Amino acid sequence: MSESPSHSHAHSHDHSHGPLPGETPVAVIACVSRVVARVIDRLTGDRVDYPLMVAAATAEALKQYGIESRVMYGKAAWIEVMEDHSVQWAGCWGDNFYFWTATQYGEVVDLNASVQCRKQGHTAGSLKGQYSPPMLWSAEVPKFYRYAPEGVAELELHDEKEQKKYDLVLEEIREKCTPEMIAGKEPEFLNEPILCPGRKLLDDANDTFKHFDRDLAVSGILSVPFEMF
């Protein structure tokens, strides 16, 4: 799969249109995060290797609710708790790009943050990550994440199998991410930690964020591994 930004569409430094007031409704966040994560995990085996597909699918799902968003590319980093309870930055910087979604409300949406410890970190060495930060859906970004957008990305799939996977992702999104599917229902979240607007933190059944937060409190936040701007 070719997950690369389309530089011809890069215009992230145009700030003439600021974020709109408001935030994505909790019911929409619950539905989009659950459906996108589950379908891409199911079709790819693990969404952690498909950040651009996840970001693009999130943007497509938000269209179903009339919410505008863009897929961003750039540098990104997050703190991971290692198996010895130490903390370190992992992510994509230097020659590596990461992808996430930015909503019309100025929210940063990263549905892959919570599973990043399944992937060997940027500077992990022999230690493996044990806890990652929560999925992120918030205009307020805590200091254990860093995102430095460089432009707007588009999903360009040159492999027929990958295109078929993404077509199935879109089909499921259009079926399950609709206003009718959430009307009058209690929001159902994925069993992964997620940070929602207003600093609302929902943990998973294993108290993953509780463990992450405890180890981070002991170690403190390290300096960022790259220049942000």
Short mmCIF file of C-alpha atoms in Angstrom, two decimals, residues 23-33 182 185-189 196-197:
data_model
loop_
_atom_site.label_atom_id
_atom_site.label_comp_id
_atom_site.label_asym_id
_atom_site.label_seq_id
_atom_site.Cartn_x
_atom_site.Cartn_y
_atom_site.Cartn_z
CA GLU A 23 -17.47 20.55 18.62
CA THR A 24 -18.29 17.15 17.18
CA PRO A 25 -21.26 15.65 19.10
CA VAL A 26 -20.31 12.79 21.42
CA ALA A 27 -22.71 10.41 19.66
CA VAL A 28 -20.95 11.09 16.33
CA ILE A 29 -17.51 10.62 17.91
CA ALA A 30 -18.60 7.29 19.39
CA CYS A 31 -20.05 5.98 16.13
CA VAL A 32 -17.27 7.16 13.81
CA SER A 33 -14.40 6.01 16.04
CA ILE A 182 -27.33 7.24 16.42
CA LYS A 185 -29.44 5.80 21.26
CA GLU A 186 -26.86 5.75 24.02
CA PRO A 187 -23.41 6.35 22.47
CA GLU A 188 -21.48 3.09 22.09
CA PHE A 189 -17.71 3.53 22.20
CA CYS A 196 -13.09 13.66 23.74
CA PRO A 197 -13.80 17.42 23.62
#
